[in-house]
mmCIF file of C-alpha atoms and ligand atoms in Angstrom:
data_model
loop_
_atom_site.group_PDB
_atom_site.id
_atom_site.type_symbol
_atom_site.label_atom_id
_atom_site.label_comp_id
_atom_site.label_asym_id
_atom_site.label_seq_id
_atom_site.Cartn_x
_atom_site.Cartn_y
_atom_site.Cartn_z
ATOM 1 C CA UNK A 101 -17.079 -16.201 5.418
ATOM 2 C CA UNK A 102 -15.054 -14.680 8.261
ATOM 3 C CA UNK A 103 -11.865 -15.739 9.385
ATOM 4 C CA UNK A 104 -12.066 -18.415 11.138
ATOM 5 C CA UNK A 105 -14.397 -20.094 9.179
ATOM 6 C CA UNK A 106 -12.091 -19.992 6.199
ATOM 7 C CA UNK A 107 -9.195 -21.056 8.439
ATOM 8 C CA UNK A 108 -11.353 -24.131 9.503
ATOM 9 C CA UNK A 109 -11.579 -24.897 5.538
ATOM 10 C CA UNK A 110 -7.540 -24.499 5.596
ATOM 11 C CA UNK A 111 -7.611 -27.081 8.006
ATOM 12 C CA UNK A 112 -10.437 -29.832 6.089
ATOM 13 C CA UNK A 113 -8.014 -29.224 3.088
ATOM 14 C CA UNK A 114 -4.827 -29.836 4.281
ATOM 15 C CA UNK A 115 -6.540 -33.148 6.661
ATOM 16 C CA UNK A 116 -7.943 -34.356 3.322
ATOM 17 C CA UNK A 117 -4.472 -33.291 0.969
ATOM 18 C CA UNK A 118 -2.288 -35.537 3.302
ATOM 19 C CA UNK A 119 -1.665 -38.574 1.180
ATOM 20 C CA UNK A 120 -0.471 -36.798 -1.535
ATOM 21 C CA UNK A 121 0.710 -33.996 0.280
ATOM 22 C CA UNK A 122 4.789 -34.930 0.386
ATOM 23 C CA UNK A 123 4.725 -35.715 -3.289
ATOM 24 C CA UNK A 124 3.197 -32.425 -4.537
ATOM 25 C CA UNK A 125 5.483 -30.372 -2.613
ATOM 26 C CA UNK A 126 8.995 -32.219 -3.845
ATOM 27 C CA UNK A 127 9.419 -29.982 -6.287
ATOM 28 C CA UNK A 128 9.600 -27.076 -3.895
ATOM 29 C CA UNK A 129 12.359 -28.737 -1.471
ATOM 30 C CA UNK A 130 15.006 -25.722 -2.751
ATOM 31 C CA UNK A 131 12.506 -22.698 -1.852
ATOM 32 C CA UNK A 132 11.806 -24.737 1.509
ATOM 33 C CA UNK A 133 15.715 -25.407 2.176
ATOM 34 C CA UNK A 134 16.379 -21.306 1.722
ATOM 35 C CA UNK A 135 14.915 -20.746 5.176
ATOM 36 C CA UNK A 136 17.484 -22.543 7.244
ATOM 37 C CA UNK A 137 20.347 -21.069 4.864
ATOM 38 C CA UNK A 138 18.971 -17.662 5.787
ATOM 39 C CA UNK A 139 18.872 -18.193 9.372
ATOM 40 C CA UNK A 140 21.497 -17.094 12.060
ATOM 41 C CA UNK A 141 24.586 -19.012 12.793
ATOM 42 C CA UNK A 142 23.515 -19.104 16.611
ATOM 43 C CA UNK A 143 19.710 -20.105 15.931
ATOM 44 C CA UNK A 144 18.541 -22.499 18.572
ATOM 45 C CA UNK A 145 14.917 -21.657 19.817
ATOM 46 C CA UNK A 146 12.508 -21.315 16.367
ATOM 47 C CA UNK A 147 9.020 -21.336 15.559
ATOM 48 C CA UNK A 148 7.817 -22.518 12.590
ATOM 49 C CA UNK A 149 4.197 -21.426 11.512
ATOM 50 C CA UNK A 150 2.492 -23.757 9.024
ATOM 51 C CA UNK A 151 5.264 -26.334 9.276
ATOM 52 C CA UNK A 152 2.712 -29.249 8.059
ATOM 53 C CA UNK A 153 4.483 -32.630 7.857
ATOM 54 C CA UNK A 154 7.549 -31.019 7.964
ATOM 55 C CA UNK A 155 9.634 -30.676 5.333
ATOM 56 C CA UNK A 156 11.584 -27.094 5.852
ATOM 57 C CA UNK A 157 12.673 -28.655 9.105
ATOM 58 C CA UNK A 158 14.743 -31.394 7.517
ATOM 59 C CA UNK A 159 17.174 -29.077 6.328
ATOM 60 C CA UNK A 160 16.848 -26.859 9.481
ATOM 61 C CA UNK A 161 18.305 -30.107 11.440
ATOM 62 C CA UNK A 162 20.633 -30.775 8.876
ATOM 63 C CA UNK A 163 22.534 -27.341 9.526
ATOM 64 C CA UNK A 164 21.306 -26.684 13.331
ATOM 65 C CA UNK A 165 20.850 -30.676 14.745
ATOM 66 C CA UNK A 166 20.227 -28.839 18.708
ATOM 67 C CA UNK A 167 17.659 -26.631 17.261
ATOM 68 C CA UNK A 168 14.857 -27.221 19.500
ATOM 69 C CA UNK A 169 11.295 -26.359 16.703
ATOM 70 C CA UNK A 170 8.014 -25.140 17.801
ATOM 71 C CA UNK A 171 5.483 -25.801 15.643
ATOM 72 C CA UNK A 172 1.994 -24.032 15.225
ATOM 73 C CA UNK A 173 -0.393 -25.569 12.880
ATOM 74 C CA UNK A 174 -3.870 -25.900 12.296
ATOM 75 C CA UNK A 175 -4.342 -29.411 10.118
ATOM 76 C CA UNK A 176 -3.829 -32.988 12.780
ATOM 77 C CA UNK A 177 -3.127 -35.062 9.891
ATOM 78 C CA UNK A 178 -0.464 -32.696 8.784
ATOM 79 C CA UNK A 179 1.078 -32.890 12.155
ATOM 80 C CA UNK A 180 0.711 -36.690 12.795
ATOM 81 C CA UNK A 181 3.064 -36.815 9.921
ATOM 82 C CA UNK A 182 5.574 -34.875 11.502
ATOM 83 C CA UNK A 183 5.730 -36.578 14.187
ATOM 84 C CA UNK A 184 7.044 -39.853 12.591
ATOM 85 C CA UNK A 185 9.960 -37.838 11.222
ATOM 86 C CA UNK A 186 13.255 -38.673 12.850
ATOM 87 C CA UNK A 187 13.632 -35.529 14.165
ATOM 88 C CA UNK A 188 9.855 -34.969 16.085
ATOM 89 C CA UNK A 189 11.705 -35.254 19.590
ATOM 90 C CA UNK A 190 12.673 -31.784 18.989
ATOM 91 C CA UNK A 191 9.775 -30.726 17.829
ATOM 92 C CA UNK A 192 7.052 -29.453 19.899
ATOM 93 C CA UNK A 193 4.001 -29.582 17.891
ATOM 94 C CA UNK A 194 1.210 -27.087 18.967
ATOM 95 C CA UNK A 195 -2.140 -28.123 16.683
ATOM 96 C CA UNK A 196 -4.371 -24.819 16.330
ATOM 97 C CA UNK A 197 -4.976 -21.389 14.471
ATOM 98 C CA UNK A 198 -2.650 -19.058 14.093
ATOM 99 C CA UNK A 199 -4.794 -16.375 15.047
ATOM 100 C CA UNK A 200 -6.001 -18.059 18.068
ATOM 101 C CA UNK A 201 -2.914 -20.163 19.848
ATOM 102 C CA UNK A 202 -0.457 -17.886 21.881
ATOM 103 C CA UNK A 203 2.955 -18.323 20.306
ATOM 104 C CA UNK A 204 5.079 -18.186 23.940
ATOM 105 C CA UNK A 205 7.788 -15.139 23.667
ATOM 106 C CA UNK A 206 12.006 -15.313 23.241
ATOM 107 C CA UNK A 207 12.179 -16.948 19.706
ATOM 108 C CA UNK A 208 15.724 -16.456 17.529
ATOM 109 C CA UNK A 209 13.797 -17.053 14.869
ATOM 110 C CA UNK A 210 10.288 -17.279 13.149
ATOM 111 C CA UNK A 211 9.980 -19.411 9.834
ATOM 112 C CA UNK A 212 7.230 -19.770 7.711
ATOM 113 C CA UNK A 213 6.884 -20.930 4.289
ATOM 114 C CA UNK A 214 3.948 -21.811 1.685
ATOM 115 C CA UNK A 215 1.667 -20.956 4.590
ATOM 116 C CA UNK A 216 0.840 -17.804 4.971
ATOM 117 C CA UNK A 217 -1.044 -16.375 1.551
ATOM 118 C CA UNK A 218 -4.593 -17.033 2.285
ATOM 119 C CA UNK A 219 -4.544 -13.995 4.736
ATOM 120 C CA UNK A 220 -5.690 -10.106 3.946
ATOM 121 C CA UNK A 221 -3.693 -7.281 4.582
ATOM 122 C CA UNK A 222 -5.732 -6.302 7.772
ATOM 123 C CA UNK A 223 -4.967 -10.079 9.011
ATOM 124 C CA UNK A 224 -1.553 -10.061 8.381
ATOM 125 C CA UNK A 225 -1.149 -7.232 10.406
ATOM 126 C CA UNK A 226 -2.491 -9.163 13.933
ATOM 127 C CA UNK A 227 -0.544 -11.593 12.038
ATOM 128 C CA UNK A 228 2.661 -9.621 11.930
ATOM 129 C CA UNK A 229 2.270 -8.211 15.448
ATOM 130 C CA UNK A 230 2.305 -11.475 17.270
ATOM 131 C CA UNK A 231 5.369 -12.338 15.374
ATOM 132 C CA UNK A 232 7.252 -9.505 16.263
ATOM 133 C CA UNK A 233 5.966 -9.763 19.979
ATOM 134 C CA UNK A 234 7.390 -13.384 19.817
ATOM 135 C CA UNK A 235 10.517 -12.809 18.937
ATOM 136 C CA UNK A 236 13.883 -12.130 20.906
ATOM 137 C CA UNK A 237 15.468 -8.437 20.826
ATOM 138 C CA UNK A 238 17.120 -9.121 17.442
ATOM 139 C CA UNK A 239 15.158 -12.034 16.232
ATOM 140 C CA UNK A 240 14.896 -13.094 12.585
ATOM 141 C CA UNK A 241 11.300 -13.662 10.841
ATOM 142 C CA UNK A 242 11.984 -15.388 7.554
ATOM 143 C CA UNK A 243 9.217 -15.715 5.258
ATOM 144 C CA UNK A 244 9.498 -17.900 2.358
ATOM 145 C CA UNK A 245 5.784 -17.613 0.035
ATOM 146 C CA UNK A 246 3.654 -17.069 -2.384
ATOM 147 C CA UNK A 247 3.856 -13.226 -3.767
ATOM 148 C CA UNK A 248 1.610 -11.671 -6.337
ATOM 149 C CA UNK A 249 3.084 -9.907 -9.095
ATOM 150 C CA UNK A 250 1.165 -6.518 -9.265
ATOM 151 C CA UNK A 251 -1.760 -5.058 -6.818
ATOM 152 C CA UNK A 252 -4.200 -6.066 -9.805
ATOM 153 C CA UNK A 253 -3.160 -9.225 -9.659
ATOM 154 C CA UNK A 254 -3.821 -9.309 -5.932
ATOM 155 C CA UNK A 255 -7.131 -7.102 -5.455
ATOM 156 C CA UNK A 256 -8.374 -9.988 -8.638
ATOM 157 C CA UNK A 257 -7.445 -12.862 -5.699
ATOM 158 C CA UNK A 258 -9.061 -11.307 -3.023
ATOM 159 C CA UNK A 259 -12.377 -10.223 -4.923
ATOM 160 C CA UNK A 260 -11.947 -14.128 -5.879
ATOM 161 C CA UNK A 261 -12.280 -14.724 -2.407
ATOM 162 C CA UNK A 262 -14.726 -12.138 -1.005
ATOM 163 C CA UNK A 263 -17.226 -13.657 -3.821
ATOM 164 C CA UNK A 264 -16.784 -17.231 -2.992
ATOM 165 C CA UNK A 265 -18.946 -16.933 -0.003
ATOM 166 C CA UNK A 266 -21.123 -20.212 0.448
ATOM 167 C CA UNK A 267 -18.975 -22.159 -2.289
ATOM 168 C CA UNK A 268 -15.373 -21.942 -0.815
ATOM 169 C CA UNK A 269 -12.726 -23.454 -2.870
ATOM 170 C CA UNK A 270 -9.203 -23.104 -1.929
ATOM 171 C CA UNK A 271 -8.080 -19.774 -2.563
ATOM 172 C CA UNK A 272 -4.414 -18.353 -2.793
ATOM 173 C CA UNK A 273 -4.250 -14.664 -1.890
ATOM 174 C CA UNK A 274 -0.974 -13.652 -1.912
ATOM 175 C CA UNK A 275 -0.272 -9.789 -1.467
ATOM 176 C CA UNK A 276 2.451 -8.011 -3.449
ATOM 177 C CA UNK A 277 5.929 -8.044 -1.845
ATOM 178 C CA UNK A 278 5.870 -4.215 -1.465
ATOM 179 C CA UNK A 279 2.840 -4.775 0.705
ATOM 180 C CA UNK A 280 4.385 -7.332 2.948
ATOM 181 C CA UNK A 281 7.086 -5.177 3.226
ATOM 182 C CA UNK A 282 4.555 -2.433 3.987
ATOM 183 C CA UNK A 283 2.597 -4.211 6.572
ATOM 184 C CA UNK A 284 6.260 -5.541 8.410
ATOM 185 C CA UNK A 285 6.967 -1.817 8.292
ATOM 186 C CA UNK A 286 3.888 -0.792 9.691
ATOM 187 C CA UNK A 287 3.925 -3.435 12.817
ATOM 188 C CA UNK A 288 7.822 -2.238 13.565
ATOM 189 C CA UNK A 289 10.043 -4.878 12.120
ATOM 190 C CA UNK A 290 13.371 -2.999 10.785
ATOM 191 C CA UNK A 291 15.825 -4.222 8.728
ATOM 192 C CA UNK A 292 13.451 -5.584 6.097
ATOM 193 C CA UNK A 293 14.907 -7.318 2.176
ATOM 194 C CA UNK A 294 13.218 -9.423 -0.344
ATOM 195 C CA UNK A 295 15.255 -12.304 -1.936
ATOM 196 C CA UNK A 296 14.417 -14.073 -5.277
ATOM 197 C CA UNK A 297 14.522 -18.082 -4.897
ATOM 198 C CA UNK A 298 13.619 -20.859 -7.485
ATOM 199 C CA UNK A 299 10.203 -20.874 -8.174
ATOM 200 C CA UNK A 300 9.526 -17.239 -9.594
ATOM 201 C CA UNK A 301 6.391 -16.418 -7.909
ATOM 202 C CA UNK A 302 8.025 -16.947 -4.377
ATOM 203 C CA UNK A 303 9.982 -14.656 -2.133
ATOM 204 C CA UNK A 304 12.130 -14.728 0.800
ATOM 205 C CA UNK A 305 11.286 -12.197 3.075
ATOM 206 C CA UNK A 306 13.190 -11.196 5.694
ATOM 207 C CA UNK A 307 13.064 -8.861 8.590
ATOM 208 C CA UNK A 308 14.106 -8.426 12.160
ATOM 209 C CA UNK A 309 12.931 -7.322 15.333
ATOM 210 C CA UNK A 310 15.458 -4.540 16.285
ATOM 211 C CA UNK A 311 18.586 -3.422 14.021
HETATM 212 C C1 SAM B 525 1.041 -25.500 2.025
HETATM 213 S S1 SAM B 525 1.209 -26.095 3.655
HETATM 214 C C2 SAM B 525 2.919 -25.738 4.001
HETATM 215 C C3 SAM B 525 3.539 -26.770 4.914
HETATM 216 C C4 SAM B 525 5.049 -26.648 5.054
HETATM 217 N N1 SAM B 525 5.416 -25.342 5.572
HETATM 218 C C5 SAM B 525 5.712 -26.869 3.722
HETATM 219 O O1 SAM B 525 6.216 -25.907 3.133
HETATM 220 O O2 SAM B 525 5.699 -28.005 3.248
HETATM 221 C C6 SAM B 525 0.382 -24.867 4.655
HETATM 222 C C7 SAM B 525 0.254 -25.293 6.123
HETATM 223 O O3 SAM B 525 -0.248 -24.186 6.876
HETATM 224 C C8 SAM B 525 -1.235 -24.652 7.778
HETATM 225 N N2 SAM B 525 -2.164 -23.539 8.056
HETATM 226 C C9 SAM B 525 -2.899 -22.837 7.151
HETATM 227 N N3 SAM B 525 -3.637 -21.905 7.776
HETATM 228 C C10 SAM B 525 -3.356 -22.018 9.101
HETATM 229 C C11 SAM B 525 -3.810 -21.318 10.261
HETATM 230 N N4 SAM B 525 -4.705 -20.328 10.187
HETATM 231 N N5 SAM B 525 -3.306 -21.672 11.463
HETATM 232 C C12 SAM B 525 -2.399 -22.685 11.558
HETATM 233 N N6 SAM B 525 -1.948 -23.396 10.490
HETATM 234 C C13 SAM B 525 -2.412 -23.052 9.277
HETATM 235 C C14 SAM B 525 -1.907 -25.803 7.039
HETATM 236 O O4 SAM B 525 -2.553 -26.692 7.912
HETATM 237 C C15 SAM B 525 -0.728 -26.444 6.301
HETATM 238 O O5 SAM B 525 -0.132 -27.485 7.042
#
């Protein structure tokens, strides 16, 4: 299954997850509120990649109430939800892939969390690059996600998902954090840390455009 076939599955999932969506994801409201304590005190213009119905940004309008939020995401029910949240004026909601919407240019800040580990390392470089491109000279990408623990633990995911060809259930692959950190390296981001939050098998990466 290429690419965008298995992001098209992201999408069926998350259309079909959305009634219980808010409810699973309560108990991750801390790791979620770490990226707007992480951001810059004069953060206005962000995009947020995987933003779903929402639930980082409360706490980014809580701390920055001008912020003005794009929003890439590939689900419609994920985003309909959003937009009934008191804040979707704000918010310009952009529904589509990742690897196929252009993310516009000038961005203090790039935010992403829970939504980024289904990707391999060769994916998270185009990934990566776009982000970069995106941002403003020092912009900030914060990345709050899933990490594996050790590279065996990771190459196990992704034979997982090489060998779940015609079957496709949904599948975490979440590199190691010295590979993300590897991969930012490798596309040019500088300044690059790793910060422990709540949940033990999440990290907040962070990195910025120049030093
Ligand atoms: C686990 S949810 C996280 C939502 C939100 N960030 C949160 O923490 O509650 C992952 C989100 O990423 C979106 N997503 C996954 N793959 C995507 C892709 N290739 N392009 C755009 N959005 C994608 C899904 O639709 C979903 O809304």
């Amino acid at each position: 299954m290429n690419l965008y076939e298995r992001n098209q599955k992201q999408r069926n999932f998350f259309n079909e997850k959305i009634d219980s969506y808010d409810q699973v994801h309560q108990t991750y409201m801390e790791t979620k509120k770490m990226l707007a304590e992480y951001l810059d005190q004069d953060t206005t213009k962000i995009l947020d990649l995987g933003a779903g119905t929402g639930l980082e940004l409360i706490h980014v309008f809580e701390l920055y109430p001008n912020a003005s939020v794009t929003v890439i995401d590939i689900s419609e029910n994920m985003l309909k939800k959003l937009s009934k949240r008191d804040f979707a004026d704000q918010v310009k909601m952009i529904c589509g892939d990742f690897f196929e919407i252009d993310f516009g240019d000038n961005y203090d800040a790039v935010i992403s969390t829970s939504a980024l580990h289904h990707f391999k390392p060769e994916e998270k470089i185009i990934l990566y690059q776009k982000i970069l491109k995106c941002l403003k000279g020092n912009g900030l990408f914060l990345n709050c996600d899933k990490v594996s623990f050790s590279q065996e633990e990771q190459d196990y995911s992704m034979d997982e998902l090489e060998n779940n060809i015609d079957d496709y259930k949904h599948i975490d692959t979440p590199l190691t954090v010295e590979n993300e950190i590897s991969i930012l390296e490798q596309v040019g981001f500088m300044n690059i840390s790793s910060h422990e939050v709540d949940k033990s098998n999440y990290r907040l990466i962070k990195a910025r455009k120049e030093s």
